[in-house]
Short mmCIF file of C-alpha atoms in Angstrom, two decimals:
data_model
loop_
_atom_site.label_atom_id
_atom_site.label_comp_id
_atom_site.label_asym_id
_atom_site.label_seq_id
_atom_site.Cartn_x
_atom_site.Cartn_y
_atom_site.Cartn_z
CA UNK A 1 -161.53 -13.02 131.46
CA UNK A 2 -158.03 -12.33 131.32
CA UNK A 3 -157.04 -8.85 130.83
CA UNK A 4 -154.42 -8.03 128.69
CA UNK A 5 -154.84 -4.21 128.52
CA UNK A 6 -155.96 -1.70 131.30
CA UNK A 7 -159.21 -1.62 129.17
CA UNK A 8 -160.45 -4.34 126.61
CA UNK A 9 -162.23 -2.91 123.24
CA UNK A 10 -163.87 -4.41 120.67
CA UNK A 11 -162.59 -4.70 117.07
CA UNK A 12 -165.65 -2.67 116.36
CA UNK A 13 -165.10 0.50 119.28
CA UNK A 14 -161.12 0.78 117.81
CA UNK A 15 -161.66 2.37 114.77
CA UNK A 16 -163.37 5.29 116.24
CA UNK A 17 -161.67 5.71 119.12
CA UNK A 18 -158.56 5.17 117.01
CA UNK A 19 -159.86 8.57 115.47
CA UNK A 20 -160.56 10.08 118.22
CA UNK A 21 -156.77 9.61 119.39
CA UNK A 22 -155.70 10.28 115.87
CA UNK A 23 -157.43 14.30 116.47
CA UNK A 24 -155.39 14.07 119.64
CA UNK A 25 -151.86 13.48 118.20
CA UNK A 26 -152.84 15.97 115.47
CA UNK A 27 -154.01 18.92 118.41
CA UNK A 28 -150.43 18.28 120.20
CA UNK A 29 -148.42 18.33 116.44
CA UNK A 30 -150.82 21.61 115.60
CA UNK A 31 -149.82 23.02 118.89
CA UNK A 32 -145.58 22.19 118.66
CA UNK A 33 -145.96 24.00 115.28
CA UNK A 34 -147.34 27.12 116.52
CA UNK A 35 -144.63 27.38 118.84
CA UNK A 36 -142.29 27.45 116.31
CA UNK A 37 -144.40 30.10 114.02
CA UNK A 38 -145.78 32.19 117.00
CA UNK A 39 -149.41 31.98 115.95
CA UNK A 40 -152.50 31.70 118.32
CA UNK A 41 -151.27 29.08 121.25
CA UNK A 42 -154.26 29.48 122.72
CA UNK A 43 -156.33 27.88 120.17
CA UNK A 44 -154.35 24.95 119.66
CA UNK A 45 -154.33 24.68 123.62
CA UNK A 46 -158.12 24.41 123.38
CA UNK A 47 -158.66 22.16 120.45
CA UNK A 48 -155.82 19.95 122.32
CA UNK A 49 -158.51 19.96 125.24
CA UNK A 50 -161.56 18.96 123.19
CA UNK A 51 -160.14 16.46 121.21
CA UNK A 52 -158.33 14.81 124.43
CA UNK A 53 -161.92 15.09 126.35
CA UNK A 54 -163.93 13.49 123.64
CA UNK A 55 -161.42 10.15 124.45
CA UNK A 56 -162.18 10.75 127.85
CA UNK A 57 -166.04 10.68 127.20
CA UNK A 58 -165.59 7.71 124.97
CA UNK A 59 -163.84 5.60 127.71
CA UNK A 60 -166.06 6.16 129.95
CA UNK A 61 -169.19 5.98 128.83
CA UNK A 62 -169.14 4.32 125.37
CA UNK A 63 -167.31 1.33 125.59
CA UNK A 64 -167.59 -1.73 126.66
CA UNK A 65 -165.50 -2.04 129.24
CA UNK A 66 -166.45 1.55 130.80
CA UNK A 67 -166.39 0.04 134.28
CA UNK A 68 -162.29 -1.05 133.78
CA UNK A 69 -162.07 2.33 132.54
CA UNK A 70 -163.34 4.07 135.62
CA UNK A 71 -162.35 1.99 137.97
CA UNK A 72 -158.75 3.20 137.21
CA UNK A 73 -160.12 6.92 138.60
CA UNK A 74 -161.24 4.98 141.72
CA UNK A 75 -158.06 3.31 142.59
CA UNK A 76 -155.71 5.55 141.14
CA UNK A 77 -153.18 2.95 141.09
CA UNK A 78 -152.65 2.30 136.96
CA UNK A 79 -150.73 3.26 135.12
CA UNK A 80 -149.82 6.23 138.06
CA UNK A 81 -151.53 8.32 140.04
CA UNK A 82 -149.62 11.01 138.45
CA UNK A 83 -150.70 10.58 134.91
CA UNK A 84 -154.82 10.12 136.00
CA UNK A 85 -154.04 13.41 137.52
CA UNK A 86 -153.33 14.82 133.77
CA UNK A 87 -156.68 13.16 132.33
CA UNK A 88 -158.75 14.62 134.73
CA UNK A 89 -157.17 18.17 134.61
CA UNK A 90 -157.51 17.98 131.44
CA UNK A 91 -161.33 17.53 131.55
CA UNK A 92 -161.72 20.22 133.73
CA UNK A 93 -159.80 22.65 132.20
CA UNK A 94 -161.99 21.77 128.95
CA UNK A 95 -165.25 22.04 131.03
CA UNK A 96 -163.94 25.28 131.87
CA UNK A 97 -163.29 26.30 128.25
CA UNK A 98 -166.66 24.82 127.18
CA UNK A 99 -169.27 25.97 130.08
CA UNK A 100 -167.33 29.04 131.74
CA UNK A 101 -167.03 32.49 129.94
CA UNK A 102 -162.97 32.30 130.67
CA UNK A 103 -160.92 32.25 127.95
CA UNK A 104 -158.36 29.01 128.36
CA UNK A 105 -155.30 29.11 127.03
CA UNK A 106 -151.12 29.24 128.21
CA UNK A 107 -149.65 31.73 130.31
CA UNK A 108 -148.56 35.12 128.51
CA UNK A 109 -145.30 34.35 130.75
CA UNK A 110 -143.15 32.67 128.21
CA UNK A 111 -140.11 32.26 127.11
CA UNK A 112 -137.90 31.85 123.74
CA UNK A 113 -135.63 28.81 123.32
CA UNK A 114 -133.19 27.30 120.64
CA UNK A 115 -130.85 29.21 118.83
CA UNK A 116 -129.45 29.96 115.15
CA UNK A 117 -131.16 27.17 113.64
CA UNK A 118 -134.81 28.42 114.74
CA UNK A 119 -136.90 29.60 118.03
CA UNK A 120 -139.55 28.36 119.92
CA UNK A 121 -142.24 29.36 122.24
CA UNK A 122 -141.58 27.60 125.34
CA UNK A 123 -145.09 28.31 127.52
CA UNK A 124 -146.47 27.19 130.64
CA UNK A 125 -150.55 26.61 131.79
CA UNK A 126 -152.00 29.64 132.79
CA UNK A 127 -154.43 29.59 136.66
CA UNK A 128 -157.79 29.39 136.41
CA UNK A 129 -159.29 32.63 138.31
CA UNK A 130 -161.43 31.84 140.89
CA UNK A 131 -164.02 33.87 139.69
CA UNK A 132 -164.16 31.24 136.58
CA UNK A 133 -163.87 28.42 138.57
CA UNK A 134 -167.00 29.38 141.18
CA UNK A 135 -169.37 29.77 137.84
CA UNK A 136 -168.63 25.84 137.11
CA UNK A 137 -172.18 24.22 138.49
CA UNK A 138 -171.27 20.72 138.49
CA UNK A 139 -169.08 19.87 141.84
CA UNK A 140 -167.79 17.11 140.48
CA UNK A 141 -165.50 19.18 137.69
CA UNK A 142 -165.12 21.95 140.83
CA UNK A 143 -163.44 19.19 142.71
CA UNK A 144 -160.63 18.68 139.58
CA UNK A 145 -159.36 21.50 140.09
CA UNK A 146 -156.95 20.55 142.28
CA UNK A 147 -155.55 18.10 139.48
CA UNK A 148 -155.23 21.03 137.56
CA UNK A 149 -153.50 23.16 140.07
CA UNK A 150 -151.26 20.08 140.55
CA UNK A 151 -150.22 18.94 137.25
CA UNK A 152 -150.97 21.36 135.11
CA UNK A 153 -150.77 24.75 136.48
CA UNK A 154 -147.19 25.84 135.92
CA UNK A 155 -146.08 23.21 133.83
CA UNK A 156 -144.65 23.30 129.82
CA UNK A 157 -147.63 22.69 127.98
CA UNK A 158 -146.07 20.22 125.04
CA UNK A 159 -145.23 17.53 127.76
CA UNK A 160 -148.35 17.23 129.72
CA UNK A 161 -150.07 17.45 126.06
CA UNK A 162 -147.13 14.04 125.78
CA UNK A 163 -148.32 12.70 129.27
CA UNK A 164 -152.00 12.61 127.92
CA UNK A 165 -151.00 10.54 125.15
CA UNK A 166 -148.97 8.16 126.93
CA UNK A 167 -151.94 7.75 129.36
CA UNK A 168 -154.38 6.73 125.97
CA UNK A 169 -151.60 4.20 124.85
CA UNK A 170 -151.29 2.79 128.20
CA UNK A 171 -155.18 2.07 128.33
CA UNK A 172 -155.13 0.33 124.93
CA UNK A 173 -152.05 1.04 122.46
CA UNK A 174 -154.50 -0.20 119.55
CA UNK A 175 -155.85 2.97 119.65
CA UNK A 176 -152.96 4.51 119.07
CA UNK A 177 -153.47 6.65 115.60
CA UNK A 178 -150.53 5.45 112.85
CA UNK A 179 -149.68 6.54 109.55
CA UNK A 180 -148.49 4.35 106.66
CA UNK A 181 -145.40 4.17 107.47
CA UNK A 182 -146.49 2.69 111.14
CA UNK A 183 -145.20 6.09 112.86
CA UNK A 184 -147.59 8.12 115.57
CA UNK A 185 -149.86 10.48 113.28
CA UNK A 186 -148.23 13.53 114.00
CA UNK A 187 -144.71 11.96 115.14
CA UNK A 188 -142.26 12.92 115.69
CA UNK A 189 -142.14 16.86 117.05
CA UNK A 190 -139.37 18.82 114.74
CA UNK A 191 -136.00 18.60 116.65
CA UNK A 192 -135.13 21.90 118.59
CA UNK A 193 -131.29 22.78 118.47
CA UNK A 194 -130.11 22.73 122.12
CA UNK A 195 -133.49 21.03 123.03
CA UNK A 196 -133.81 17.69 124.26
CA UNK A 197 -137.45 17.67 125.63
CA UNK A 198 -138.86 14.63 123.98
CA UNK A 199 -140.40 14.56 121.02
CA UNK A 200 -142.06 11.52 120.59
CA UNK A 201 -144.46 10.01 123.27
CA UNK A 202 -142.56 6.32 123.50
CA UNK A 203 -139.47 8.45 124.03
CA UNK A 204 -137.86 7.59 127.85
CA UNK A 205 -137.08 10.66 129.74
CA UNK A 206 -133.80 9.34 130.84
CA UNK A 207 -131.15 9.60 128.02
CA UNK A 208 -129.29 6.37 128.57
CA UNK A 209 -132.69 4.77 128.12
CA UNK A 210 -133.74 6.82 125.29
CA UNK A 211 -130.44 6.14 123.23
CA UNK A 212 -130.97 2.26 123.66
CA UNK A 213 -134.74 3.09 122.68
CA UNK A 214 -133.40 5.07 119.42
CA UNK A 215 -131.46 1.51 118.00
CA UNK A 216 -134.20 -0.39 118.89
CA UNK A 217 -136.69 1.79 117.18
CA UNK A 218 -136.51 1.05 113.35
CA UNK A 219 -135.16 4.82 111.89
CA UNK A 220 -138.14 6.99 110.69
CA UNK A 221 -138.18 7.74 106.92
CA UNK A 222 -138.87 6.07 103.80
CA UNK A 223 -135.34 5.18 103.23
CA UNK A 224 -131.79 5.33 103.30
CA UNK A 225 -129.22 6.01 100.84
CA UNK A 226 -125.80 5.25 101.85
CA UNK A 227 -122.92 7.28 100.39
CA UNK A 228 -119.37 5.88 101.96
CA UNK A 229 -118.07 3.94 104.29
CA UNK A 230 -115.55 5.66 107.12
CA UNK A 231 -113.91 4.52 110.10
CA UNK A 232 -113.43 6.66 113.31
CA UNK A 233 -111.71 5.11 116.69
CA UNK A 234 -111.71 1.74 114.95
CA UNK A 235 -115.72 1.37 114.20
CA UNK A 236 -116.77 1.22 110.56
CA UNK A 237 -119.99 3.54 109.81
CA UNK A 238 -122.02 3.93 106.91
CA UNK A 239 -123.43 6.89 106.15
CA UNK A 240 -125.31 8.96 103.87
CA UNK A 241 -129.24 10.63 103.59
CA UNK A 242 -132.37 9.56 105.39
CA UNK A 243 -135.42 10.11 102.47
CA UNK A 244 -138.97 11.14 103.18
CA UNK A 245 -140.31 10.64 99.36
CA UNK A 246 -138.32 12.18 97.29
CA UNK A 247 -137.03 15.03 99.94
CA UNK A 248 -133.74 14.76 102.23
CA UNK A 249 -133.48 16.97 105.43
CA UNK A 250 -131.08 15.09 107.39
CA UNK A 251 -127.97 13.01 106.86
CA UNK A 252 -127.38 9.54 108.68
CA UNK A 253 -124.69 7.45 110.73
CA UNK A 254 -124.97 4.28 111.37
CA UNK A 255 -122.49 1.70 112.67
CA UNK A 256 -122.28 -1.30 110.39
CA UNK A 257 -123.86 -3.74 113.10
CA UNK A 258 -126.60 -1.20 113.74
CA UNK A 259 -127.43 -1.72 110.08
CA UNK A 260 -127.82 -4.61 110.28
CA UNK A 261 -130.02 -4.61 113.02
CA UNK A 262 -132.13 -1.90 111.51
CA UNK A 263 -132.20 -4.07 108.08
CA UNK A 264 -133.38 -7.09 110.04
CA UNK A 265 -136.13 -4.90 111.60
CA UNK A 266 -137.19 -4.19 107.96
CA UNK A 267 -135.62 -0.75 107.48
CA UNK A 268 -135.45 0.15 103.94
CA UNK A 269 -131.04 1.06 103.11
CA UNK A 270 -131.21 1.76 99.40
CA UNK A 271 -127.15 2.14 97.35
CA UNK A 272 -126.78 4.96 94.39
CA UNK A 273 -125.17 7.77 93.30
CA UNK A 274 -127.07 10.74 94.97
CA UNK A 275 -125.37 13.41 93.82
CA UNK A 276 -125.62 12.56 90.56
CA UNK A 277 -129.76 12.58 91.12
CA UNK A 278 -130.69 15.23 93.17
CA UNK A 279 -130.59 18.80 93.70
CA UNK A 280 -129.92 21.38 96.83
CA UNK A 281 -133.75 23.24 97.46
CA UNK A 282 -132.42 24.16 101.06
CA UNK A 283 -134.09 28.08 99.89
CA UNK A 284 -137.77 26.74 99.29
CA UNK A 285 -137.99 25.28 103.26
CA UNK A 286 -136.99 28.27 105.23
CA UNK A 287 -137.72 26.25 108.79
CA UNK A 288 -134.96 23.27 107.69
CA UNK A 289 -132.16 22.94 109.75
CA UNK A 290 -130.04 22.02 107.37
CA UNK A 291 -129.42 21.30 103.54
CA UNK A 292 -132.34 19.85 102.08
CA UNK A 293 -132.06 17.73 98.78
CA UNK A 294 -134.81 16.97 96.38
CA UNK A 295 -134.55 13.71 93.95
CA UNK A 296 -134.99 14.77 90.17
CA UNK A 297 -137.08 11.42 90.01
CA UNK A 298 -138.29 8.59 92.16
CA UNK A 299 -135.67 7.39 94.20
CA UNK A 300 -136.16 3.35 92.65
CA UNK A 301 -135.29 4.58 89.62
CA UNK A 302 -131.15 5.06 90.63
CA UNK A 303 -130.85 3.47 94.20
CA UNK A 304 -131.11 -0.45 95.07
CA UNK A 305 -131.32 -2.06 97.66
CA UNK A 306 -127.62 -2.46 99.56
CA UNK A 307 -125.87 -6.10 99.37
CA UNK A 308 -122.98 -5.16 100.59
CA UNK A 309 -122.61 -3.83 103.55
CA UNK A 310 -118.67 -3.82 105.05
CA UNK A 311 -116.19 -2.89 102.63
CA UNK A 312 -112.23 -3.86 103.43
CA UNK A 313 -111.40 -0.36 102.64
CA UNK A 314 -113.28 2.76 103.65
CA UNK A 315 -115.41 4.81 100.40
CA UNK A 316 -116.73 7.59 99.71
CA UNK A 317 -118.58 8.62 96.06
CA UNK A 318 -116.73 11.52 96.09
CA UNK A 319 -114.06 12.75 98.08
CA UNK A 320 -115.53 14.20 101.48
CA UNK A 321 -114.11 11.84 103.36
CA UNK A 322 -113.60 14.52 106.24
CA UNK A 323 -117.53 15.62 106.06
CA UNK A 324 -119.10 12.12 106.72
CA UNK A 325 -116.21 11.92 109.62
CA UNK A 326 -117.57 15.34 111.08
CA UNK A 327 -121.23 13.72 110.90
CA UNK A 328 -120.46 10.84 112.79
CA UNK A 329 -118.49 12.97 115.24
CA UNK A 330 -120.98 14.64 116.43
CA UNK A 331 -123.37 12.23 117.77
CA UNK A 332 -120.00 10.09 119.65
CA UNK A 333 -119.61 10.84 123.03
CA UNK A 334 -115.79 9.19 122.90
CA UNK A 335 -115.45 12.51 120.47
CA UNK A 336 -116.28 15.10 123.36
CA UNK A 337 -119.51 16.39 123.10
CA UNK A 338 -121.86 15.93 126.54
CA UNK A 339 -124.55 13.36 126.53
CA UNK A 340 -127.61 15.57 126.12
CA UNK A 341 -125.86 16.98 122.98
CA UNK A 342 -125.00 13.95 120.98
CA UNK A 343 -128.20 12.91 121.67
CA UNK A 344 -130.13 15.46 120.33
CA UNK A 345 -128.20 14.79 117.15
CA UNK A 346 -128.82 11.14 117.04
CA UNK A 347 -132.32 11.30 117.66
CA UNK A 348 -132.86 14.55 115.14
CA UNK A 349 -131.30 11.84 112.22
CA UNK A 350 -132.44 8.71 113.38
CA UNK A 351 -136.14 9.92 114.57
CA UNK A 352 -135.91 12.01 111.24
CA UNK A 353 -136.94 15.07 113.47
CA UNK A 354 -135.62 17.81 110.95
CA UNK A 355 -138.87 17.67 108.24
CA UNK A 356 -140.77 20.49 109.08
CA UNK A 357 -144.29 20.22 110.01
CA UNK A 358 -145.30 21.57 106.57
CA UNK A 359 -143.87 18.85 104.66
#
């Protein structure tokens, strides 16, 4: 046979496992939202570990290609060494959770990050006493402890949750959970002012890489409605508002070519007057980050589809000219602002990172 995955499934075992993974993404989306809300972390930290354990189970001892599946735990060669680590420290942290009376859940050493636009829990895994580790009776889950001391113990809980989920796509992306729009359930986190931790498990760690990975990635959203056209050091941009039904919580800039791309790639970029058609609810989202608009109807019935996409002369539909100029500014690193900075505005518009998680 040749093996195109780390693990061949059925078409019959990916629907449920696809569910499985789906109550995954959800548990790490539950979790980033608490952070922002300051609710119980520790519950969302343990129904992150059941649901991530129950694709563990499933693996490897429910499918049909279990032995591919464990065999990765023998060789610890793919996909690393580093992220098996994570799968089994997660299982015995859950064992822990589920046969130990210790109560799992993050360190009460945390911290507070972002700024004026909204804070966030940043917290790290919390030891496992020894006390609670000696009452474990299977010596197979005693011996993962030292996964968990190694890759878990001390580290920000949101990206190992991340790791976990890269490790289930790497075994078979079909069982990756998707909503209708083809996104991650779940994806992506809500952008953090000042935070560029990534929110979105396909993200690349390294920025370069990520920004190529943002215009390669079709932008998130139901659709675009471009406002104006404006030039800034000799590059034509189209902007305007990124759509999520009938709700706007970000604006867009796009060069004209990357339009094009993203309109190849299938990317819905709709043409109407929007201020004419919606109105400014920014007070009924308290978490937004910015201006939110609402469409009085559906947004078919003013906005088409774009034909034209280059004008000879820039435009604007009314005159704010200088606004649209100060969006595109501020994702341009040829305007001043640092790498990690411009990037966390690019991906926050493109990703479509500003809805909050209750919309």
């Amino acid at each position: 046979m040749i093996r195109v995955h780390l693990v061949e499934l059925t078409s019959a075992e990916i629907p449920p496992l696809r569910e499985a993974m789906g109550d995954v993404q959800a548990a790490v989306a539950t979790y980033y939202a608490e952070t922002a809300r300051g609710g119980d972390l520790g519950i969302a930290v343990r129904g992150f570990l059941a649901s991530a354990q129950v694709v563990n189970d499933l693996l490897t001892n429910q499918a049909t290609d279990a032995a591919a599946y464990k065999a990765l735990f023998v060789q610890r060669t793919a996909p690393s060494p580093a992220a098996l680590a994570v799968i089994d420290a997660v299982k015995y942290a859950r064992n822990v959770a589920q046969h130990v009376l210790h109560i799992v859940r993050p360190s009460d050493d945390t911290v507070l990050i972002g700024g004026q636009l909204g804070l966030r829990i940043y917290a790290v895994w919390d030891k496992v006493p020894q006390a609670a580790h000696d009452r474990l009776t299977n010596r197979r889950t005693q011996a993962l402890k030292a996964c968990y001391d190694s890759v878990l113990l001390g580290r920000e809980v949101v990206g190992t949750m991340m790791d976990t989920l890269r490790f289930y796509q790497a075994v078979n992306p079909a069982i990756v959970h998707r909503d209708t729009r083809g996104e991650w359930t779940g994806f992506p986190l809500m952008s953090q002012q000042g935070v560029i931790d990534p929110l979105h498990p396909e993200e690349p760690a390294e920025l370069e890489a990520a920004w190529n990975w943002l215009d390669g990635r079709i932008p998130n959203g139901d659709a675009r409605v471009v406002c104006g056209q404006v030039t800034f050091a000799g590059v034509r941009y189209l902007c305007g508002f990124t759509f999520i039904g009938r709700h706007s919580f970000t604006p867009f800039a796009e060069t004209v070519r990357q339009v094009e791309r993203d309109l190849a790639s299938g990317a819905p970029y709709l043409h109407g007057d929007v201020w004419a058609n919606v109105d400014e609810v920014t007070r009924l989202f308290p978490h937004a980050q910015g201006a939110v608009l609402f469409s009085r109807n559906e947004l078919n019935s003013w906005a088409s589809p774009i034909t034209e996409l280059e004008r000879g002369a820039d435009w604007c539909l009314r005159d704010d000219t200088e606004v649209w100029l100060g969006v595109v500014r501020t994702e341009q690193l040829n305007a001043g602002f640092p790498l990690p900075v411009a990037y966390g505005v690019r991906r926050a518009r493109r990703l479509n990172a500003c809805v909050p998680p209750s919309v």
